Amino acid sequence: MSLPLSSSMVSGMISIPSPSFLNVRDSGFSSPLFKSVNFLRLSDSAAIHTSRTASWPRVSRKLFKVRATLLQENEEKVVVEESFNPKSFPAKEGNASSGEPPDGLPYNGLEKWIIKIEQSINIFLMDSVIKILDTLYHDRNYARFYVLETIARVPYFAFISVLHLYESFGWWRKADYLKVHFAESWNEMHHLLIMEELGGNAWWFDRFLAQHIAVFYYFMTVFMYALSPRMAYHFSECVENHAYETYDKFIKTQGEELKKLPAPAVAIRYYTKGDLYLFDEFQTARPPCSRRPKIDNLYDVFMNIRDDEAEHCKTMKACQTHGSLRSPHSIGDDECDDVTGCLAPQVDCAGIVDCVKKSMSDSSPSNM
C-alpha cells in the first residue's frame, strides 16, 4: 500500500511487512599541538580572503528538484522531491550509506580513498547497531522508537560541544552550524517526548540500554567530529536514514490503526502551536515556513516524525561538504555587504585531519 507524504515528498516504496502493531502502552577536542604543526598559517592573504568568503556563500532562492533515495536491500526507492537551495544539498543523489565519496567535488585520489574508508566504517557500525535493535525490538515498536530517539539526538549536542570548544580557543567560529545543530537537537528532543508519552520508556531495561548507548555515542561522536567532521556527519546521516526507513515501514503497515488513535498533546504543541522558528531552522533543504504540519491523529504524528528524519538526513548530507551549510533564516540576508568584514579572523579548516592536510600543504616547498 502506498501512502501520501507531505506536499514536498512522493513515496514509491512497496508495502513491506513489519512487526505487528502494539497499543500505545507498548513498553517496552592543546594549543601546543596546533602550534607545532603550524595550523594557523595560510599561504598568503588571498587564501585567507578565499577561506572567509567560502564559508559564507551568496545563495539565491531558486527552486530545484532533487531526488534523494533512501534504500534498503530488496526495497524499491523512496523518492523525495524538494524545492531548496543547491548549497544545502550538494554532491550525489543516492543512498546515504553508499560507501562511495561524493562525485563532482575537488577530491584527489587519496582523499577519495579516505572518504571511502570513513564511510565503510560508518556503515559497518550502523549495520551492527541495527542488528542489535532488530533482535531486541522486533515486536516492540514504541520501545524501539524510544531507543532510536534517545540515540538520534546525541550527535547534535556533541557537534555543539566541539564547536563551542573551538570557539573558546579562538580557532574558528561557525554560528550557523551552532544554530542548525541546536534546532536539530530540539526537534529530536520532541520526538523523544512523544515516544515517552506513548509509553516507549516504560520498561527499565529500555531506559538503561538507551541511556548507556547514548553516553558511549556522545564520546564517540566528539572524538570522530574533532578528527573528521565529514565522517561524523556521514554517520549521523546513516542514523537518520535508518530512522526514516523504520518510521516509513511502521506507517505503511499500521497506518489504518494509527488513524484511529489520538495524537499526544506534546506533538500537537510542537508541530502546530507557538513559535516555529526552530522547527524551520533544522530544515536547511527548504525555505522557512514552507512546511506547516497538521496533527489530527497519531498517524499524522508519525508521518511528521518520518518527514523530520528525511530533513535531518538531507542536512547531514549537506554538512559533509565543508562550508556549504547556512541557516535557512540567513539565506538571502543582505545586512552585511562586505562578507569578510563580518567574520572573525580564523583558519578555515574542519577537524584535525583537514588542518593537518592544510598545514602540510602550506609548508610544502612550492609555498616557501
Tab-separated table of C-alpha atoms in Angstrom:
chain	number	residue	atom	x	y	z
A	1	MET	CA	0.000	0.000	0.000
A	2	SER	CA	1.407	3.451	-0.887
A	3	LEU	CA	0.663	6.351	1.420
A	4	PRO	CA	0.895	10.092	0.631
A	5	LEU	CA	3.848	12.007	2.028
A	6	SER	CA	3.967	15.714	2.802
A	7	SER	CA	3.369	18.173	-0.014
A	8	SER	CA	7.100	18.050	-0.933
A	9	MET	CA	7.570	14.298	-0.931
A	10	VAL	CA	6.343	11.418	-3.087
A	11	SER	CA	6.718	7.873	-1.852
A	12	GLY	CA	7.205	4.956	-4.202
A	13	MET	CA	8.008	2.126	-1.824
A	14	ILE	CA	6.111	-1.085	-1.798
A	15	SER	CA	4.491	-2.275	1.348
A	16	ILE	CA	6.848	-4.354	3.491
A	17	PRO	CA	5.672	-6.350	6.450
A	18	SER	CA	6.897	-5.226	9.829
A	19	PRO	CA	6.245	-6.329	13.378
A	20	SER	CA	2.668	-6.322	14.486
A	21	PHE	CA	1.275	-3.147	15.958
A	22	LEU	CA	1.034	-2.873	19.693
A	23	ASN	CA	-1.118	-0.424	21.576
A	24	VAL	CA	0.097	2.906	22.859
A	25	ARG	CA	1.247	1.365	26.105
A	26	ASP	CA	3.685	-0.991	24.390
A	27	SER	CA	6.689	-0.879	26.832
A	28	GLY	CA	8.738	-1.791	26.233
A	29	PHE	CA	38.838	18.478	21.273
A	30	SER	CA	46.019	21.760	23.052
A	31	SER	CA	47.002	24.695	21.575
A	32	PRO	CA	50.694	23.440	21.627
A	33	LEU	CA	49.737	20.752	19.135
A	34	PHE	CA	48.272	23.264	16.726
A	35	LYS	CA	51.361	25.499	17.073
A	36	SER	CA	53.727	22.610	16.485
A	37	VAL	CA	52.221	21.788	13.123
A	38	ASN	CA	51.584	25.475	12.302
A	39	PHE	CA	47.878	25.075	11.698
A	40	LEU	CA	47.068	28.758	11.843
A	41	ARG	CA	49.221	29.803	8.876
A	42	LEU	CA	47.867	30.197	5.367
A	43	SER	CA	49.977	30.676	2.257
A	44	ASP	CA	49.014	34.290	1.581
A	45	SER	CA	46.366	36.874	2.286
A	46	ALA	CA	44.402	35.836	-0.779
A	47	ALA	CA	43.956	32.408	0.716
A	48	ILE	CA	42.627	33.962	3.904
A	49	HIS	CA	40.187	36.045	1.916
A	50	THR	CA	39.086	33.000	-0.010
A	51	SER	CA	38.572	30.925	3.097
A	52	ARG	CA	36.460	33.604	4.690
A	53	THR	CA	34.212	34.163	1.769
A	54	ALA	CA	33.900	30.458	1.067
A	55	SER	CA	32.238	29.840	4.380
A	56	TRP	CA	29.569	32.454	3.661
A	57	PRO	CA	28.374	31.770	0.111
A	58	ARG	CA	25.911	34.042	-1.619
A	59	VAL	CA	22.916	31.919	-2.276
A	60	SER	CA	19.837	32.610	-4.314
A	61	ARG	CA	16.449	31.161	-3.600
A	62	LYS	CA	15.912	29.276	-6.820
A	63	LEU	CA	13.894	26.144	-6.800
A	64	PHE	CA	15.433	22.864	-7.792
A	65	LYS	CA	14.045	19.392	-7.896
A	66	VAL	CA	16.358	16.965	-6.206
A	67	ARG	CA	15.865	13.284	-5.773
A	68	ALA	CA	17.173	11.741	-2.578
A	69	THR	CA	16.910	7.995	-2.381
A	70	LEU	CA	16.854	6.001	0.785
A	71	LEU	CA	17.438	2.355	0.095
A	72	GLN	CA	17.476	-0.925	1.861
A	73	GLU	CA	18.041	-4.361	0.386
A	74	ASN	CA	15.106	-5.760	-1.565
A	75	GLU	CA	13.187	-2.461	-1.394
A	76	GLU	CA	12.106	-0.002	-4.027
A	77	LYS	CA	13.382	3.585	-3.890
A	78	VAL	CA	11.821	6.108	-1.585
A	79	VAL	CA	11.878	9.219	-3.753
A	80	VAL	CA	11.931	12.602	-2.072
A	81	GLU	CA	11.433	15.733	-4.149
A	82	GLU	CA	12.160	19.086	-2.512
A	83	SER	CA	12.429	22.737	-3.537
A	84	PHE	CA	15.531	24.100	-1.867
A	85	ASN	CA	18.874	25.813	-2.355
A	86	PRO	CA	21.508	23.585	-4.002
A	87	LYS	CA	24.122	24.715	-1.464
A	88	SER	CA	22.119	22.906	1.149
A	89	PHE	CA	22.196	19.551	-0.558
A	90	PRO	CA	25.353	19.088	-2.660
A	91	ALA	CA	27.030	16.107	-4.202
A	92	LYS	CA	25.417	12.978	-5.362
A	93	GLU	CA	21.956	11.609	-5.344
A	94	GLY	CA	21.537	8.284	-3.732
A	95	ASN	CA	21.764	6.193	-0.667
A	96	ALA	CA	23.136	7.774	2.462
A	97	SER	CA	25.050	4.574	3.105
A	98	SER	CA	26.642	4.103	-0.298
A	99	GLY	CA	30.230	3.897	0.988
A	100	GLU	CA	31.383	5.978	-2.002
A	101	PRO	CA	32.799	9.551	-1.947
A	102	PRO	CA	30.604	12.255	-3.488
A	103	ASP	CA	31.090	12.894	-7.202
A	104	GLY	CA	31.744	16.323	-8.704
A	105	LEU	CA	33.781	17.605	-5.761
A	106	PRO	CA	37.521	18.529	-5.943
A	107	TYR	CA	38.825	15.473	-4.112
A	108	ASN	CA	42.161	13.925	-5.092
A	109	GLY	CA	42.746	10.200	-5.184
A	110	LEU	CA	43.982	9.952	-1.592
A	111	GLU	CA	41.100	11.946	-0.192
A	112	LYS	CA	38.559	9.871	-2.074
A	113	TRP	CA	40.197	6.787	-0.594
A	114	ILE	CA	39.975	8.282	2.910
A	115	ILE	CA	36.321	9.169	2.410
A	116	LYS	CA	35.549	5.647	1.281
A	117	ILE	CA	37.241	4.206	4.394
A	118	GLU	CA	35.338	6.616	6.659
A	119	GLN	CA	32.011	5.716	5.129
A	120	SER	CA	32.754	1.985	5.160
A	121	ILE	CA	33.494	2.154	8.897
A	122	ASN	CA	30.282	4.077	9.483
A	123	ILE	CA	28.216	1.590	7.513
A	124	PHE	CA	29.712	-1.326	9.446
A	125	LEU	CA	28.986	0.344	12.792
A	126	MET	CA	25.451	1.273	11.773
A	127	ASP	CA	24.668	-2.197	10.456
A	128	SER	CA	25.885	-3.690	13.746
A	129	VAL	CA	23.615	-1.432	15.781
A	130	ILE	CA	20.644	-2.199	13.528
A	131	LYS	CA	21.123	-5.949	14.026
A	132	ILE	CA	21.112	-5.481	17.802
A	133	LEU	CA	17.946	-3.367	17.675
A	134	ASP	CA	16.257	-5.813	15.326
A	135	THR	CA	16.971	-8.626	17.774
A	136	LEU	CA	15.813	-6.815	20.898
A	137	TYR	CA	12.857	-4.888	19.473
A	138	HIS	CA	11.464	-6.954	16.617
A	139	ASP	CA	7.968	-6.838	18.112
A	140	ARG	CA	8.093	-3.778	20.413
A	141	ASN	CA	7.637	-0.704	18.240
A	142	TYR	CA	7.340	2.169	20.716
A	143	ALA	CA	10.212	0.898	22.849
A	144	ARG	CA	12.375	0.738	19.699
A	145	PHE	CA	11.367	4.279	18.740
A	146	TYR	CA	12.244	5.483	22.257
A	147	VAL	CA	15.732	3.951	21.964
A	148	LEU	CA	16.186	5.375	18.457
A	149	GLU	CA	15.222	8.905	19.510
A	150	THR	CA	17.426	8.787	22.623
A	151	ILE	CA	20.368	7.875	20.379
A	152	ALA	CA	19.487	10.137	17.419
A	153	ARG	CA	19.592	13.392	19.419
A	154	VAL	CA	23.111	12.748	20.827
A	155	PRO	CA	25.312	13.795	17.850
A	156	TYR	CA	23.794	17.260	17.623
A	157	PHE	CA	24.817	18.389	21.085
A	158	ALA	CA	28.146	16.537	20.578
A	159	PHE	CA	28.746	18.711	17.495
A	160	ILE	CA	27.797	21.802	19.514
A	161	SER	CA	30.215	20.820	22.314
A	162	VAL	CA	33.193	20.598	19.935
A	163	LEU	CA	32.241	23.789	18.062
A	164	HIS	CA	31.996	25.702	21.347
A	165	LEU	CA	35.423	24.338	22.375
A	166	TYR	CA	36.974	25.521	19.086
A	167	GLU	CA	35.356	28.932	19.506
A	168	SER	CA	36.597	29.217	23.104
A	169	PHE	CA	40.177	28.506	21.951
A	170	GLY	CA	39.807	31.130	19.188
A	171	TRP	CA	40.356	28.697	16.325
A	172	TRP	CA	37.206	29.286	14.292
A	173	ARG	CA	33.541	30.128	14.598
A	174	LYS	CA	30.547	28.556	12.913
A	175	ALA	CA	27.480	30.415	14.102
A	176	ASP	CA	25.129	28.916	11.530
A	177	TYR	CA	26.253	25.384	12.390
A	178	LEU	CA	25.542	26.039	16.060
A	179	LYS	CA	22.055	27.345	15.266
A	180	VAL	CA	21.146	24.474	12.968
A	181	HIS	CA	22.509	21.752	15.267
A	182	PHE	CA	20.635	23.185	18.248
A	183	ALA	CA	17.417	23.221	16.217
A	184	GLU	CA	18.073	19.591	15.246
A	185	SER	CA	18.544	18.556	18.868
A	186	TRP	CA	15.340	20.469	19.763
A	187	ASN	CA	13.410	18.536	17.139
A	188	GLU	CA	14.801	15.171	18.259
A	189	MET	CA	14.031	16.007	21.875
A	190	HIS	CA	10.370	16.408	20.985
A	191	HIS	CA	10.402	13.105	19.142
A	192	LEU	CA	11.692	11.583	22.366
A	193	LEU	CA	8.997	13.279	24.440
A	194	ILE	CA	6.356	11.885	22.098
A	195	MET	CA	7.703	8.331	22.477
A	196	GLU	CA	7.762	8.712	26.252
A	197	GLU	CA	4.142	9.833	26.214
A	198	LEU	CA	3.309	6.742	24.163
A	199	GLY	CA	4.919	4.535	26.803
A	200	GLY	CA	8.119	3.614	24.975
A	201	ASN	CA	10.208	4.145	28.124
A	202	ALA	CA	8.021	2.114	30.455
A	203	TRP	CA	10.478	-0.764	30.982
A	204	TRP	CA	13.679	-0.014	32.944
A	205	PHE	CA	15.795	-2.133	30.557
A	206	ASP	CA	14.894	0.087	27.601
A	207	ARG	CA	15.848	3.224	29.544
A	208	PHE	CA	19.080	1.582	30.773
A	209	LEU	CA	20.080	0.435	27.271
A	210	ALA	CA	19.201	3.695	25.512
A	211	GLN	CA	20.923	5.937	28.059
A	212	HIS	CA	24.142	3.892	28.185
A	213	ILE	CA	24.350	3.708	24.395
A	214	ALA	CA	23.792	7.491	24.321
A	215	VAL	CA	26.742	8.123	26.709
A	216	PHE	CA	29.067	5.946	24.614
A	217	TYR	CA	27.753	7.506	21.388
A	218	TYR	CA	28.365	11.042	22.719
A	219	PHE	CA	32.077	10.492	23.403
A	220	MET	CA	32.489	8.540	20.166
A	221	THR	CA	30.904	11.409	18.209
A	222	VAL	CA	33.017	14.064	19.974
A	223	PHE	CA	36.198	12.149	19.061
A	224	MET	CA	35.010	11.485	15.500
A	225	TYR	CA	33.901	15.118	14.983
A	226	ALA	CA	37.237	16.530	16.273
A	227	LEU	CA	39.079	14.125	13.965
A	228	SER	CA	36.895	14.406	10.858
A	229	PRO	CA	33.572	16.279	10.877
A	230	ARG	CA	32.801	14.799	7.477
A	231	MET	CA	32.914	11.298	8.932
A	232	ALA	CA	30.799	12.286	11.929
A	233	TYR	CA	28.179	13.914	9.712
A	234	HIS	CA	28.039	10.856	7.477
A	235	PHE	CA	27.489	8.576	10.448
A	236	SER	CA	24.666	10.792	11.655
A	237	GLU	CA	23.214	10.715	8.136
A	238	CYS	CA	23.211	6.919	8.326
A	239	VAL	CA	21.380	7.053	11.667
A	240	GLU	CA	18.740	9.430	10.309
A	241	ASN	CA	18.385	7.334	7.173
A	242	HIS	CA	17.672	4.268	9.285
A	243	ALA	CA	15.168	6.210	11.383
A	244	TYR	CA	13.334	7.337	8.243
A	245	GLU	CA	13.088	3.797	6.944
A	246	THR	CA	11.916	2.475	10.307
A	247	TYR	CA	9.094	5.005	10.613
A	248	ASP	CA	8.143	4.591	6.963
A	249	LYS	CA	7.659	0.829	7.360
A	250	PHE	CA	5.680	1.321	10.542
A	251	ILE	CA	3.327	3.801	8.860
A	252	LYS	CA	2.803	1.577	5.857
A	253	THR	CA	1.828	-1.441	7.936
A	254	GLN	CA	-0.050	0.238	10.803
A	255	GLY	CA	-1.465	3.333	9.116
A	256	GLU	CA	-5.121	2.444	9.482
A	257	GLU	CA	-4.769	1.635	13.171
A	258	LEU	CA	-2.806	4.846	13.789
A	259	LYS	CA	-5.600	6.932	12.250
A	260	LYS	CA	-7.938	5.730	14.991
A	261	LEU	CA	-5.673	6.849	17.867
A	262	PRO	CA	-5.416	10.371	19.300
A	263	ALA	CA	-2.273	12.488	18.922
A	264	PRO	CA	-0.172	13.080	22.072
A	265	ALA	CA	-0.519	16.597	23.464
A	266	VAL	CA	3.238	17.228	23.199
A	267	ALA	CA	3.083	16.547	19.453
A	268	ILE	CA	0.202	18.963	18.932
A	269	ARG	CA	2.029	21.695	20.860
A	270	TYR	CA	5.341	21.206	18.997
A	271	TYR	CA	4.024	20.946	15.453
A	272	THR	CA	1.102	23.378	15.466
A	273	LYS	CA	1.431	25.915	18.281
A	274	GLY	CA	3.797	28.668	19.397
A	275	ASP	CA	6.954	29.939	17.669
A	276	LEU	CA	8.019	27.554	14.897
A	277	TYR	CA	11.388	29.281	14.246
A	278	LEU	CA	13.375	26.272	15.481
A	279	PHE	CA	11.147	23.919	13.533
A	280	ASP	CA	12.095	25.771	10.318
A	281	GLU	CA	15.759	26.133	11.337
A	282	PHE	CA	16.773	22.472	11.160
A	283	GLN	CA	15.210	22.027	7.709
A	284	THR	CA	18.092	23.532	5.688
A	285	ALA	CA	16.817	21.971	2.452
A	286	ARG	CA	13.698	24.136	2.315
A	287	PRO	CA	12.735	27.820	2.789
A	288	PRO	CA	11.352	28.814	6.204
A	289	CYS	CA	7.596	28.492	6.672
A	290	SER	CA	7.263	26.152	3.679
A	291	ARG	CA	6.163	23.244	5.878
A	292	ARG	CA	3.374	23.507	8.384
A	293	PRO	CA	2.135	20.116	9.620
A	294	LYS	CA	-1.391	19.190	10.553
A	295	ILE	CA	-1.940	16.915	13.540
A	296	ASP	CA	-5.345	15.254	13.737
A	297	ASN	CA	-4.362	11.806	14.986
A	298	LEU	CA	-1.409	9.527	15.740
A	299	TYR	CA	-0.983	8.766	12.039
A	300	ASP	CA	-0.227	12.462	11.369
A	301	VAL	CA	2.286	12.447	14.225
A	302	PHE	CA	4.277	9.565	12.784
A	303	MET	CA	4.065	10.988	9.270
A	304	ASN	CA	5.642	14.225	10.506
A	305	ILE	CA	8.299	12.444	12.568
A	306	ARG	CA	9.227	10.433	9.490
A	307	ASP	CA	9.402	13.609	7.369
A	308	ASP	CA	11.556	15.254	10.063
A	309	GLU	CA	14.051	12.395	9.743
A	310	ALA	CA	14.234	12.937	5.973
A	311	GLU	CA	15.054	16.627	6.581
A	312	HIS	CA	17.762	15.667	9.110
A	313	CYS	CA	19.227	13.259	6.563
A	314	LYS	CA	19.492	15.988	3.909
A	315	THR	CA	21.025	18.471	6.385
A	316	MET	CA	23.651	15.918	7.465
A	317	LYS	CA	24.462	15.244	3.811
A	318	ALA	CA	24.935	18.985	3.201
A	319	CYS	CA	27.266	19.263	6.209
A	320	GLN	CA	29.663	16.739	4.660
A	321	THR	CA	30.735	19.420	2.127
A	322	HIS	CA	32.708	21.879	4.253
A	323	GLY	CA	31.319	25.422	4.281
A	324	SER	CA	28.095	24.549	2.439
A	325	LEU	CA	25.703	24.848	5.364
A	326	ARG	CA	23.831	28.030	6.219
A	327	SER	CA	20.868	28.651	8.427
A	328	PRO	CA	17.629	28.765	6.415
A	329	HIS	CA	16.893	32.103	8.073
A	330	SER	CA	20.291	33.501	6.933
A	331	ILE	CA	19.830	32.760	3.245
A	332	GLY	CA	19.121	35.978	1.324
A	333	ASP	CA	20.080	38.123	4.309
A	334	ASP	CA	21.880	41.163	2.879
A	335	GLU	CA	22.579	43.122	6.058
A	336	CYS	CA	26.325	42.619	5.502
A	337	ASP	CA	27.558	43.602	2.036
A	338	ASP	CA	31.233	43.138	2.923
A	339	VAL	CA	31.270	39.494	3.941
A	340	THR	CA	34.912	39.461	5.052
A	341	GLY	CA	34.229	42.340	7.433
A	342	CYS	CA	31.580	40.304	9.202
A	343	LEU	CA	33.790	37.341	10.067
A	344	ALA	CA	36.331	36.971	12.822
A	345	PRO	CA	39.895	36.157	11.623
A	346	GLN	CA	40.182	32.415	11.517
A	347	VAL	CA	41.633	29.489	9.631
A	348	ASP	CA	39.041	27.762	7.545
A	349	CYS	CA	39.555	24.074	8.180
A	350	ALA	CA	37.427	21.408	9.714
A	351	GLY	CA	38.811	18.941	12.216
A	352	ILE	CA	42.296	17.617	12.897
A	353	VAL	CA	42.632	15.703	9.627
A	354	ASP	CA	41.747	18.750	7.499
A	355	CYS	CA	44.019	21.077	9.490
A	356	VAL	CA	46.987	18.676	9.214
A	357	LYS	CA	46.435	18.407	5.459
A	358	LYS	CA	46.319	22.204	5.017
A	359	SER	CA	49.342	22.711	7.295
A	360	MET	CA	51.378	20.254	5.240
A	361	SER	CA	50.271	21.996	2.049
A	362	ASP	CA	51.301	25.402	3.430
A	363	SER	CA	54.708	24.004	4.450
A	364	SER	CA	55.454	22.492	1.033
A	365	PRO	CA	58.481	23.902	-0.964
A	366	SER	CA	56.185	25.470	-3.540
A	367	ASN	CA	54.811	27.760	-0.845
A	368	MET	CA	58.104	28.680	0.778
